[in-house]
Coordinates of C-alpha atoms in Angstrom, one line a residue:
M1 CA 0.1 -0.1 0.0
R2 CA 1.2 3.5 -0.4
L3 CA 1.6 5.9 2.4
K4 CA 0.7 9.8 2.4
R5 CA 3.3 12.7 3.0
I6 CA 6.1 12.5 5.6
S7 CA 5.4 15.8 6.9
K8 CA 1.9 15.4 5.5
A9 CA 1.3 12.0 3.9
V10 CA 1.7 6.7 3.5
A11 CA 0.5 4.7 0.4
V12 CA 0.2 1.4 2.0
G13 CA 2.1 -1.0 0.2
A14 CA 5.4 3.1 5.4
A15 CA 5.0 5.1 9.3
L16 CA 5.9 8.2 11.7
G17 CA 9.2 8.6 13.7
L18 CA 10.5 8.9 10.0
V19 CA 7.6 8.4 7.6
L20 CA 4.3 9.6 8.4
S21 CA 1.0 9.7 6.9
A22 CA -2.4 10.5 7.8
C23 CA -5.7 11.4 6.6
A24 CA -7.0 15.0 7.9
P25 CA -9.7 14.7 10.0
G26 CA -11.0 18.2 10.1
G27 CA -12.0 20.3 12.9
E28 CA -12.8 19.8 16.6
G29 CA -13.5 16.3 17.6
N30 CA -10.5 14.8 15.4
T31 CA -9.1 12.8 18.3
D32 CA -12.5 12.3 20.1
A33 CA -13.7 9.4 18.2
S34 CA -11.0 6.6 18.7
P35 CA -10.9 3.5 16.5
S36 CA -12.1 0.5 18.2
S37 CA -9.9 -2.3 18.8
E38 CA -10.4 -5.9 20.2
S39 CA -7.0 -7.7 21.4
T40 CA -6.1 -10.7 22.9
G41 CA -2.9 -9.7 23.6
K42 CA -0.7 -10.9 26.4
F43 CA 1.9 -8.7 28.0
T44 CA 5.0 -8.3 30.4
V45 CA 3.6 -5.2 31.5
E46 CA -0.1 -4.0 30.6
P47 CA -0.3 -0.8 28.7
T48 CA -1.8 2.2 30.6
N49 CA -2.5 4.4 27.3
T50 CA -2.4 4.0 23.4
G51 CA 1.3 4.9 23.5
L52 CA 4.4 2.5 24.1
A53 CA 4.2 0.6 27.5
D54 CA 6.9 1.2 30.3
L55 CA 8.5 -1.9 30.6
G56 CA 10.7 -0.9 33.0
D57 CA 14.3 -1.9 33.0
I58 CA 15.2 -4.0 29.7
T59 CA 17.8 -6.4 29.2
T60 CA 17.9 -7.6 25.5
K61 CA 16.8 -11.2 25.3
D62 CA 19.1 -13.2 23.1
D63 CA 16.3 -14.5 20.8
S64 CA 14.8 -14.2 17.6
I65 CA 11.0 -12.8 16.5
S66 CA 9.9 -13.0 12.9
Y67 CA 7.2 -10.8 11.4
S68 CA 5.8 -10.8 7.8
V69 CA 5.8 -7.8 5.9
G70 CA 4.2 -9.4 2.9
A71 CA 6.4 -8.0 0.0
E72 CA 10.1 -8.0 -0.6
D73 CA 10.1 -4.3 -0.9
F74 CA 12.7 -3.1 1.2
I75 CA 13.5 -0.4 -1.6
S76 CA 15.8 1.7 0.3
Y77 CA 17.4 2.7 3.8
N78 CA 15.9 6.2 2.9
G79 CA 12.4 5.6 3.0
L80 CA 11.4 9.3 2.1
T81 CA 11.4 9.4 -1.6
P82 CA 8.2 8.9 -3.4
E83 CA 9.5 5.6 -4.7
S84 CA 10.5 4.3 -1.5
Y85 CA 7.7 5.7 0.9
S86 CA 5.5 2.7 1.7
T87 CA 4.6 0.5 4.6
Y88 CA 6.5 -2.5 3.3
N89 CA 9.7 -0.2 3.2
S90 CA 9.0 1.5 6.5
A91 CA 8.5 -1.8 8.3
V92 CA 12.2 -2.3 7.9
V93 CA 13.6 1.4 8.1
D94 CA 11.3 2.5 11.2
R95 CA 13.0 -0.1 13.2
M96 CA 16.0 1.7 12.5
L97 CA 15.6 5.3 12.3
V98 CA 13.5 7.4 15.1
G99 CA 12.1 10.8 15.1
F100 CA 11.3 13.3 18.0
S101 CA 7.5 11.6 18.3
Y102 CA 5.6 8.8 17.1
F103 CA 1.9 7.7 16.7
G104 CA -0.1 5.7 19.3
T105 CA -2.4 2.9 18.5
D106 CA -5.4 5.5 17.9
G107 CA -3.2 8.3 16.3
K108 CA -2.2 10.2 19.3
I109 CA 1.0 11.7 18.7
Y110 CA 3.6 11.1 21.7
P111 CA 6.8 12.6 22.2
N112 CA 9.9 10.2 21.8
E113 CA 12.0 11.3 24.8
D114 CA 14.8 8.9 24.2
L115 CA 15.7 11.2 21.3
G116 CA 14.9 14.5 22.8
T117 CA 12.0 17.0 23.7
Y118 CA 10.4 19.8 21.9
E119 CA 8.2 22.6 23.2
V120 CA 6.5 25.7 21.5
V121 CA 8.3 28.7 22.8
S122 CA 6.6 31.3 21.0
E123 CA 3.1 31.9 19.2
D124 CA 4.0 34.9 17.3
P125 CA 6.0 33.9 15.1
M126 CA 5.4 30.4 16.2
T127 CA 8.6 29.0 17.2
V128 CA 9.4 25.6 18.7
K129 CA 12.7 24.6 20.5
Y130 CA 14.1 21.3 20.3
T131 CA 16.6 19.7 22.6
I132 CA 18.3 16.6 21.7
N133 CA 19.6 14.0 24.2
P134 CA 22.8 14.6 25.2
E135 CA 23.7 10.8 24.8
A136 CA 22.1 10.6 21.8
K137 CA 24.5 9.0 19.0
W138 CA 24.2 7.2 15.6
S139 CA 25.4 3.5 15.8
D140 CA 28.5 4.6 14.4
G141 CA 29.3 6.5 17.5
T142 CA 29.0 10.2 15.8
D143 CA 26.7 12.4 17.8
I144 CA 23.3 13.4 16.9
T145 CA 23.2 16.9 16.4
V146 CA 21.6 19.9 14.9
A147 CA 23.3 19.1 11.7
D148 CA 21.1 16.2 11.3
A149 CA 17.9 18.4 11.5
V150 CA 19.2 20.5 8.6
L151 CA 19.7 17.9 6.7
A152 CA 16.1 16.7 7.0
W153 CA 15.2 20.2 6.3
A154 CA 17.2 20.6 3.4
T155 CA 15.7 17.2 1.9
Q156 CA 12.1 19.0 2.0
N157 CA 13.2 22.1 0.7
V158 CA 12.1 23.0 -2.9
N159 CA 14.0 26.2 -3.0
L160 CA 17.2 24.1 -3.3
A161 CA 17.0 23.1 -7.0
K162 CA 18.6 22.8 -10.2
G163 CA 16.8 24.7 -12.8
D164 CA 13.1 23.8 -12.0
T165 CA 13.8 20.3 -10.4
P166 CA 14.3 20.2 -6.3
L167 CA 17.7 18.8 -5.7
F168 CA 16.3 16.4 -3.4
N169 CA 13.8 13.7 -4.6
S170 CA 11.8 14.0 -1.5
V171 CA 8.2 13.0 -0.6
S172 CA 7.6 15.9 1.1
Q173 CA 9.0 19.2 -0.4
D174 CA 7.3 22.2 1.6
L175 CA 9.3 22.7 4.4
G176 CA 11.8 25.0 2.9
D177 CA 8.7 27.6 2.8
T178 CA 7.3 26.6 6.0
V179 CA 10.4 27.2 8.1
P180 CA 12.6 29.7 5.6
K181 CA 15.6 29.6 8.0
G182 CA 15.7 26.0 8.7
P183 CA 16.8 24.6 12.1
E184 CA 18.6 27.6 14.0
G185 CA 21.6 26.3 16.1
D186 CA 25.3 25.4 16.3
P187 CA 25.4 22.7 13.6
M188 CA 27.5 20.4 15.8
G189 CA 25.3 21.4 19.0
K190 CA 22.2 19.7 20.7
E191 CA 19.7 22.5 20.6
F192 CA 17.6 24.3 17.9
T193 CA 14.8 26.2 17.1
L194 CA 12.2 26.6 14.2
T195 CA 10.4 29.6 13.5
Y196 CA 7.7 29.0 11.1
A197 CA 6.3 31.6 8.6
N198 CA 2.8 30.5 9.4
P199 CA 1.3 28.4 12.3
D200 CA 1.5 24.6 11.5
P201 CA -1.1 22.4 13.0
D202 CA 1.1 19.5 12.5
Y203 CA 4.5 20.7 14.1
A204 CA 4.7 17.8 16.7
I205 CA 5.4 15.3 13.7
Q206 CA 7.8 17.2 11.4
V207 CA 10.2 14.8 10.1
L208 CA 13.6 16.5 11.6
M209 CA 15.8 13.8 12.3
A210 CA 15.6 11.3 9.2
Q211 CA 19.1 10.4 8.2
P212 CA 22.8 11.0 9.2
A213 CA 24.3 14.2 8.2
H214 CA 27.7 13.3 8.3
V215 CA 27.3 10.4 6.0
V216 CA 25.7 12.7 3.3
A217 CA 28.0 15.4 3.6
E218 CA 31.0 13.0 3.2
Q219 CA 29.5 11.4 0.2
G220 CA 28.8 14.9 -1.3
G221 CA 32.5 15.5 -0.8
L222 CA 31.6 18.1 2.1
S223 CA 32.2 18.4 5.6
V224 CA 29.6 18.7 7.8
E225 CA 30.0 22.4 8.8
E226 CA 30.3 22.9 4.7
F227 CA 26.9 21.2 4.3
V228 CA 25.1 22.9 6.8
E229 CA 26.7 26.2 5.6
A230 CA 25.7 25.5 1.9
A231 CA 22.0 24.2 2.8
R232 CA 21.4 27.6 4.9
A233 CA 22.7 29.7 2.4
G234 CA 20.7 28.1 -0.6
D235 CA 23.9 27.0 -2.6
S236 CA 22.4 24.6 -4.6
K237 CA 25.5 23.8 -6.9
K238 CA 27.7 23.0 -3.6
L239 CA 24.8 20.4 -2.6
E240 CA 24.3 18.7 -5.8
K241 CA 26.7 16.0 -5.2
A242 CA 25.2 15.2 -1.8
A243 CA 21.9 15.2 -3.0
E244 CA 22.5 12.6 -5.8
F245 CA 23.9 10.4 -3.1
W246 CA 20.6 11.2 -0.6
N247 CA 18.2 10.4 -3.8
T248 CA 19.5 7.2 -4.7
G249 CA 22.7 6.3 -2.8
W250 CA 20.7 4.0 -0.1
N251 CA 18.8 2.3 -2.7
T252 CA 19.0 -1.5 -2.3
K253 CA 19.4 -4.6 -4.2
P254 CA 17.9 -7.8 -3.0
G255 CA 20.4 -9.9 -0.8
T256 CA 22.8 -7.1 -0.9
L257 CA 23.3 -5.0 2.1
P258 CA 24.3 -1.4 1.9
D259 CA 28.0 -0.7 3.2
E260 CA 27.6 -0.5 7.1
A261 CA 29.4 2.6 7.2
L262 CA 26.8 4.0 5.0
V263 CA 23.6 2.9 7.2
P264 CA 24.5 4.2 10.8
V265 CA 20.9 4.1 12.8
N266 CA 19.8 6.2 15.5
G267 CA 16.9 3.5 16.6
P268 CA 16.7 0.3 18.4
Y269 CA 17.7 -2.0 15.6
K270 CA 20.0 -2.0 12.5
L271 CA 20.6 -4.2 9.8
S272 CA 22.3 -7.6 10.0
S273 CA 21.6 -9.7 6.7
W274 CA 19.3 -10.1 3.7
E275 CA 18.4 -13.5 2.6
P276 CA 17.0 -12.5 -1.1
G277 CA 13.4 -13.4 -1.4
Q278 CA 13.0 -14.8 2.2
S279 CA 13.7 -12.2 4.5
V280 CA 16.0 -8.9 5.8
T281 CA 17.3 -9.6 9.4
L282 CA 17.7 -6.7 12.0
V283 CA 19.8 -7.1 15.1
A284 CA 19.6 -4.9 18.2
N285 CA 21.8 -1.6 18.1
E286 CA 24.2 -2.1 20.9
N287 CA 24.8 1.7 21.0
Y288 CA 21.4 2.7 21.5
Y289 CA 21.0 5.5 23.8
G290 CA 17.2 4.9 24.5
T291 CA 15.4 1.7 25.9
P292 CA 17.0 -1.2 24.4
A293 CA 15.0 -3.7 22.3
A294 CA 13.5 -6.6 24.3
T295 CA 14.7 -8.9 21.9
K296 CA 18.0 -9.1 20.1
E297 CA 17.2 -10.4 16.7
L298 CA 14.0 -9.0 14.6
V299 CA 13.5 -11.0 11.3
I300 CA 11.3 -9.3 8.6
R301 CA 10.3 -11.9 6.3
F302 CA 8.5 -11.5 2.8
A303 CA 5.8 -14.4 3.1
A304 CA 2.8 -14.0 0.5
P305 CA -0.6 -13.1 2.4
D306 CA -2.0 -16.5 1.5
T307 CA 1.0 -18.2 3.2
M308 CA 0.8 -16.3 6.5
V309 CA -1.4 -18.4 8.5
Q310 CA 0.1 -21.6 7.8
A311 CA 3.5 -20.1 8.3
L312 CA 2.1 -18.9 11.6
Q313 CA 0.8 -22.3 12.8
N314 CA 4.1 -24.0 11.5
G315 CA 6.2 -21.7 13.9
D316 CA 7.9 -20.2 10.6
I317 CA 6.5 -16.6 11.5
D318 CA 5.6 -15.5 14.9
V319 CA 3.7 -12.0 14.2
I320 CA 1.5 -11.7 10.8
E321 CA -0.7 -9.0 9.3
P322 CA -2.5 -10.6 6.5
Q323 CA -4.9 -9.0 4.3
A324 CA -8.4 -9.1 6.4
T325 CA -10.7 -11.6 4.8
V326 CA -13.2 -13.9 6.0
D327 CA -11.6 -17.0 5.2
T328 CA -8.6 -15.5 6.9
L329 CA -10.2 -14.9 10.1
A330 CA -11.8 -18.0 10.1
Q331 CA -8.5 -19.8 9.5
L332 CA -6.8 -18.0 12.5
E333 CA -9.8 -18.7 14.8
A334 CA -9.5 -22.5 14.0
L335 CA -5.9 -22.6 15.1
G336 CA -7.4 -22.2 18.7
E337 CA -6.3 -19.7 21.6
E338 CA -3.3 -21.9 22.7
T339 CA -1.8 -21.4 19.3
V340 CA -2.6 -18.0 18.2
Q341 CA -3.6 -14.5 19.5
I342 CA -5.9 -12.5 17.3
H343 CA -5.8 -8.8 17.1
T344 CA -8.6 -6.7 15.3
G345 CA -10.0 -3.3 15.0
D346 CA -10.6 -0.4 13.0
S347 CA -8.1 0.9 10.6
L348 CA -7.0 4.3 9.7
T349 CA -6.5 3.2 6.4
W350 CA -8.7 3.3 3.3
E351 CA -9.2 2.0 -0.3
H352 CA -9.6 4.3 -3.2
L353 CA -9.8 4.4 -7.0
D354 CA -8.2 7.4 -8.3
F355 CA -8.1 8.6 -12.0
N356 CA -5.1 9.3 -14.3
F357 CA -5.1 13.1 -15.1
G358 CA -2.0 12.6 -17.2
D359 CA -1.6 14.0 -21.0
G360 CA -3.8 11.8 -23.3
A361 CA -5.2 9.8 -20.3
L362 CA -8.9 8.7 -21.0
F363 CA -10.3 10.4 -18.0
A364 CA -8.1 13.1 -17.8
D365 CA -10.4 16.1 -19.6
N366 CA -13.3 14.2 -19.4
L367 CA -15.7 14.8 -16.2
E368 CA -18.4 13.1 -18.2
L369 CA -16.6 10.0 -18.4
R370 CA -15.3 10.2 -14.9
K371 CA -19.1 10.2 -13.7
A372 CA -20.0 7.4 -15.9
F373 CA -17.4 5.3 -14.5
A374 CA -18.2 6.4 -10.8
M375 CA -22.0 5.3 -11.5
C376 CA -21.0 1.9 -12.4
V377 CA -18.5 1.2 -9.6
P378 CA -20.5 -1.1 -7.3
R379 CA -19.2 0.0 -3.9
Q380 CA -21.9 -1.2 -1.7
Q381 CA -21.4 -4.6 -3.2
I382 CA -17.6 -4.3 -2.8
V383 CA -18.2 -3.4 1.0
D384 CA -21.1 -6.2 1.5
N385 CA -19.2 -9.1 0.1
L386 CA -15.4 -8.1 1.0
I387 CA -15.8 -6.0 4.2
K388 CA -18.9 -6.3 6.0
P389 CA -18.1 -10.2 7.1
L390 CA -14.9 -8.8 8.9
N391 CA -16.6 -5.6 10.4
P392 CA -20.7 -5.9 10.5
E393 CA -20.5 -2.1 11.0
A394 CA -18.8 -1.1 7.8
E395 CA -20.1 1.4 5.3
V396 CA -19.3 2.6 1.9
M397 CA -16.7 5.7 2.6
N398 CA -18.1 9.0 1.2
A399 CA -15.0 10.9 2.1
R400 CA -11.3 11.1 2.0
E401 CA -9.9 13.3 5.2
V402 CA -12.4 11.8 7.9
F403 CA -13.2 8.1 8.7
T404 CA -16.9 6.7 9.2
F405 CA -16.0 6.1 12.8
Q406 CA -15.3 9.8 13.6
D407 CA -17.6 12.1 15.3
N408 CA -17.4 14.6 12.5
Y409 CA -17.9 12.5 9.7
D410 CA -21.5 12.9 9.0
D411 CA -21.3 16.6 9.2
I412 CA -18.5 16.8 6.6
V413 CA -20.1 14.4 4.3
S414 CA -23.8 15.9 4.5
T415 CA -22.1 19.1 3.3
S416 CA -19.9 17.7 0.6
Y417 CA -21.6 14.8 -1.2
S418 CA -25.2 14.5 -2.0
G419 CA -25.2 10.5 -2.8
Q420 CA -25.4 10.6 -6.3
Y421 CA -23.0 7.5 -6.7
D422 CA -24.4 5.5 -3.8
E423 CA -26.3 3.3 -6.3
V424 CA -24.8 1.7 -9.6
D425 CA -26.6 3.3 -12.4
I426 CA -25.8 1.0 -15.4
E427 CA -28.0 2.8 -18.0
G428 CA -27.2 6.4 -17.1
A429 CA -23.5 5.4 -17.1
K430 CA -24.0 3.8 -20.5
E431 CA -25.6 6.8 -21.9
I432 CA -23.0 8.9 -21.1
V433 CA -20.3 6.4 -22.4
D434 CA -22.3 6.1 -25.6
A435 CA -22.6 9.9 -26.0
E436 CA -18.8 10.5 -25.4
G437 CA -18.1 8.0 -28.1
A438 CA -16.2 5.8 -25.4
T439 CA -17.9 2.4 -25.8
G440 CA -15.1 -0.3 -25.8
K441 CA -12.5 2.0 -24.3
K442 CA -10.2 -0.1 -22.1
V443 CA -10.0 1.0 -18.7
R444 CA -6.8 -0.4 -17.1
I445 CA -7.1 -0.7 -13.2
G446 CA -3.7 -0.8 -11.9
Y447 CA -2.9 -2.2 -8.3
S448 CA 0.0 -4.0 -6.5
S449 CA -0.5 -7.6 -7.1
P450 CA -0.8 -10.4 -5.8
N451 CA -3.6 -8.9 -3.7
P452 CA -6.6 -11.2 -3.6
R453 CA -9.1 -8.7 -2.5
R454 CA -8.2 -6.1 -5.1
T455 CA -8.2 -8.8 -7.7
E456 CA -11.9 -9.4 -6.5
Q457 CA -12.7 -5.6 -6.5
V458 CA -11.5 -5.4 -10.0
A459 CA -13.5 -8.5 -11.1
M460 CA -16.8 -6.8 -9.6
I461 CA -16.1 -3.6 -11.2
K462 CA -15.5 -5.3 -14.4
S463 CA -18.7 -7.1 -14.2
S464 CA -20.6 -4.0 -13.6
C465 CA -18.8 -1.5 -15.9
D466 CA -18.4 -3.6 -18.8
Q467 CA -22.1 -3.6 -19.3
A468 CA -21.8 0.4 -19.2
G469 CA -19.6 0.0 -22.3
F470 CA -16.3 0.1 -20.5
E471 CA -13.6 -2.6 -21.0
I472 CA -12.4 -3.0 -17.7
V473 CA -8.8 -4.8 -17.9
D474 CA -7.3 -6.0 -14.5
G475 CA -3.9 -4.2 -14.6
G476 CA -2.5 -5.8 -11.5
D477 CA 1.3 -5.7 -11.5
A478 CA 3.9 -6.8 -8.9
K479 CA 6.0 -3.7 -9.8
F480 CA 3.1 -1.3 -9.6
F481 CA 4.5 1.0 -6.7
A482 CA 8.3 0.1 -7.8
P483 CA 10.4 2.8 -9.2
G484 CA 9.8 3.1 -12.8
G485 CA 6.6 0.9 -12.3
S486 CA 3.2 1.3 -13.7
L487 CA 2.0 3.8 -11.4
E488 CA 5.1 6.2 -11.8
R489 CA 4.9 5.7 -15.7
G490 CA 1.3 6.6 -15.5
D491 CA 0.3 3.3 -17.5
F492 CA -3.4 2.9 -15.9
E493 CA -6.4 4.7 -16.5
V494 CA -7.9 4.1 -12.8
A495 CA -5.3 3.2 -9.8
L496 CA -6.5 1.3 -6.9
F497 CA -4.7 1.4 -3.5
A498 CA -4.9 2.7 -0.2
W499 CA -3.7 5.7 1.8
A500 CA -2.7 4.9 5.4
G501 CA -3.7 7.5 8.2
S502 CA -2.5 8.6 11.4
G503 CA -4.1 11.2 12.8
Q504 CA -2.3 14.0 10.9
I505 CA -4.3 17.5 10.0
T506 CA -2.7 18.5 6.9
S507 CA -1.6 15.4 5.1
G508 CA -4.2 15.4 2.3
E509 CA -2.6 18.5 0.8
N510 CA 0.7 16.1 -0.6
I511 CA -1.9 13.9 -2.4
Y512 CA -4.6 16.8 -3.9
A513 CA -2.6 20.1 -4.6
T514 CA -1.1 20.8 -7.8
G515 CA 2.4 19.3 -8.3
K516 CA 2.7 17.8 -4.9
P517 CA 4.9 14.6 -4.6
Q518 CA 2.4 12.2 -3.9
N519 CA -0.2 13.7 -6.2
Y520 CA 0.4 10.4 -8.6
G521 CA -2.5 11.2 -10.9
Q522 CA -1.4 14.7 -11.7
Y523 CA -4.7 16.2 -10.7
S524 CA -4.9 19.9 -10.4
N525 CA -7.6 22.5 -8.8
K526 CA -6.6 26.0 -8.2
E527 CA -9.5 26.3 -5.5
V528 CA -8.6 22.8 -4.2
D529 CA -4.8 24.4 -3.8
A530 CA -6.0 27.5 -2.1
A531 CA -8.1 25.5 0.2
W532 CA -5.4 23.6 1.4
N533 CA -3.3 26.7 1.7
R534 CA -5.9 28.0 4.0
L535 CA -6.1 24.8 6.2
V536 CA -2.3 23.9 6.7
T537 CA -1.5 27.9 7.7
T538 CA -3.6 28.0 10.8
L539 CA -4.2 26.2 14.3
D540 CA -7.8 27.3 14.2
T541 CA -9.9 24.2 14.2
E542 CA -13.0 25.5 12.8
V543 CA -11.2 26.7 9.5
H544 CA -9.9 23.0 9.9
L545 CA -13.7 21.8 9.6
E546 CA -14.7 24.2 7.2
E547 CA -12.0 23.8 4.7
T548 CA -11.9 19.9 5.1
K549 CA -15.9 20.4 4.0
N550 CA -14.6 22.9 1.0
I551 CA -12.1 20.3 0.0
E552 CA -14.0 17.2 -0.1
K553 CA -17.0 18.9 -2.1
L554 CA -14.4 20.3 -4.6
L555 CA -13.2 16.5 -4.8
W556 CA -16.5 15.1 -5.3
D557 CA -17.5 17.9 -7.9
D558 CA -14.4 17.0 -9.9
L559 CA -14.5 13.4 -9.4
H560 CA -11.0 13.3 -8.5
G561 CA -11.2 9.6 -7.5
I562 CA -13.8 7.4 -5.5
P563 CA -13.1 6.5 -2.0
V564 CA -14.6 3.0 -1.3
F565 CA -14.0 1.7 2.2
A566 CA -11.8 2.0 5.4
H567 CA -9.6 -1.4 5.9
P568 CA -10.6 -3.5 8.8
G569 CA -7.5 -4.6 11.1
L570 CA -6.4 -7.9 11.4
G571 CA -3.2 -9.0 12.7
A572 CA -2.1 -12.5 14.7
S573 CA 0.8 -13.4 16.8
S574 CA 2.2 -16.9 18.3
A575 CA 0.6 -17.3 21.8
D576 CA 4.1 -17.3 23.3
V577 CA 5.1 -13.8 22.1
L578 CA 4.5 -11.0 24.4
N579 CA 3.7 -7.1 24.0
V580 CA 2.2 -7.4 20.2
R581 CA -0.4 -4.7 20.0
D582 CA -2.9 -3.7 17.2
T583 CA -2.8 -0.2 16.1
A584 CA -5.2 1.6 13.9
T585 CA -2.1 3.8 12.2
Q586 CA -0.2 3.2 9.1
G587 CA 2.8 1.8 11.4
G588 CA 0.8 -1.5 11.5
I589 CA 1.1 -4.1 14.2
V590 CA 5.3 -3.9 13.7
W591 CA 4.8 -0.4 15.1
N592 CA 6.3 -1.4 18.6
A593 CA 8.3 -4.3 17.6
E594 CA 11.1 -3.1 19.9
Q595 CA 9.0 -4.5 22.8
W596 CA 8.1 -8.1 21.5
V597 CA 9.5 -10.7 23.8
R598 CA 8.9 -14.6 23.9
A599 CA 7.5 -15.5 27.2
E600 CA 9.7 -17.8 29.4

């Protein structure tokens, strides 16, 4: 899945700390309605809130626990490019790299005080002070300093460019304008401030400690001080070589780990080995300055979803997160409580169909054809057949920035959507298709395969929309999200995937605003751009609510795409593995893997 932006949104195929994404529930009440969850988890210490449990003094156990991510998509140590920003890549990277905050199981933001602290010291202009833990070091022994924050700022600064192209191919490109001066403080020191041009509702989850500046500077032929000076001065020419390394120098090849000197970590785990087609193994970072990992070795296995339950039963994998299907849940329940713990709950991840607005694409300049497609997509049938058996309360989703279980959902939907696509209308769709001369036109629905549930969705859409005159083509592709894959190339008429949310306010801008990195379909609407600009530059929750309503209506009127449903959550773990906890956020069940430990 594809995650939303790093300082705004993940496609589900990434997570906070370093990659974060979220749908933006607008207005007051965005945290009032927490996703429901039911877990038979077993714990060494019972959690007291939705954040990481306080396990007390930890001695890392010499043991191994395995988790399946589902696909061999460990693309890069740098998970912050549009190509690498996915839940699959983050399952590995987020165990190694941490930030100043993280998401709890319900999307609440918690500070990561192992790394440091932050506080708003002025509201006009909005200024935030950060203090890095004096003991915080990269795993190679290099101090974590302000220079690392400057690197994170530089990579998200579109003003550092070569011609019209940003130097850094970052999934988020707005921090240069949001914080024009960047992190202010001694580059080699432990304290810095950020002064915002406008208030930022999501300041607590800015990505400010993503990768090691000393590595990027060296690969760019610079000292750390020279790198910081060039970044602050806007000297793009001097940074070109460093940016080139940041963009691609950490990309991986199956079975081949990057040079250890290039990938120091600031989190509880580091890379150990990679068996191509099988697994990536992480080992506890013996130089970690924070709470140690509970278990020495964490193995990230690449098991196909349809093999996960059997692998769990056989003891080949300890924790799984298969796609939630009726059959999968039944298989897990049949294993019994002595074998498996089942973790279920609501999810802040939602399925959607997005049109391709690229030059020459079938739907790009034809709102009527987009309407015809929306009229024939059997959303209620999809929810009834594929989702309700797992979540009887499931509904068709009629918004993008709020979820059906959130308090303000009905208020937002009632003012933005009139129900015109609730029922399938084959005859109405066919009239449009005929009038537009599009009868028999192929509509390739692209998605990352194998994915049984999406294959079933495409089959249902084909059964319905072929009757309206379209020729639906299953465009499932194992490399759909890969660099150079069909999503990046625009080889689709409609893209079927999911955005993973975590409670962020401003995430959607990176998806729907003109020219933003996660606007894969190349959609553009000046009114939408202006609405997002008003929303992301204020702390006023009433403005958040009103602009969310405005944006939702504009996206429906334009038919940017079609929301379908919120994902039901389903995970399972071996009965003897403790501290596994379900989460509604994009991080997935692996979010607290550093706390997993096998019972004695």
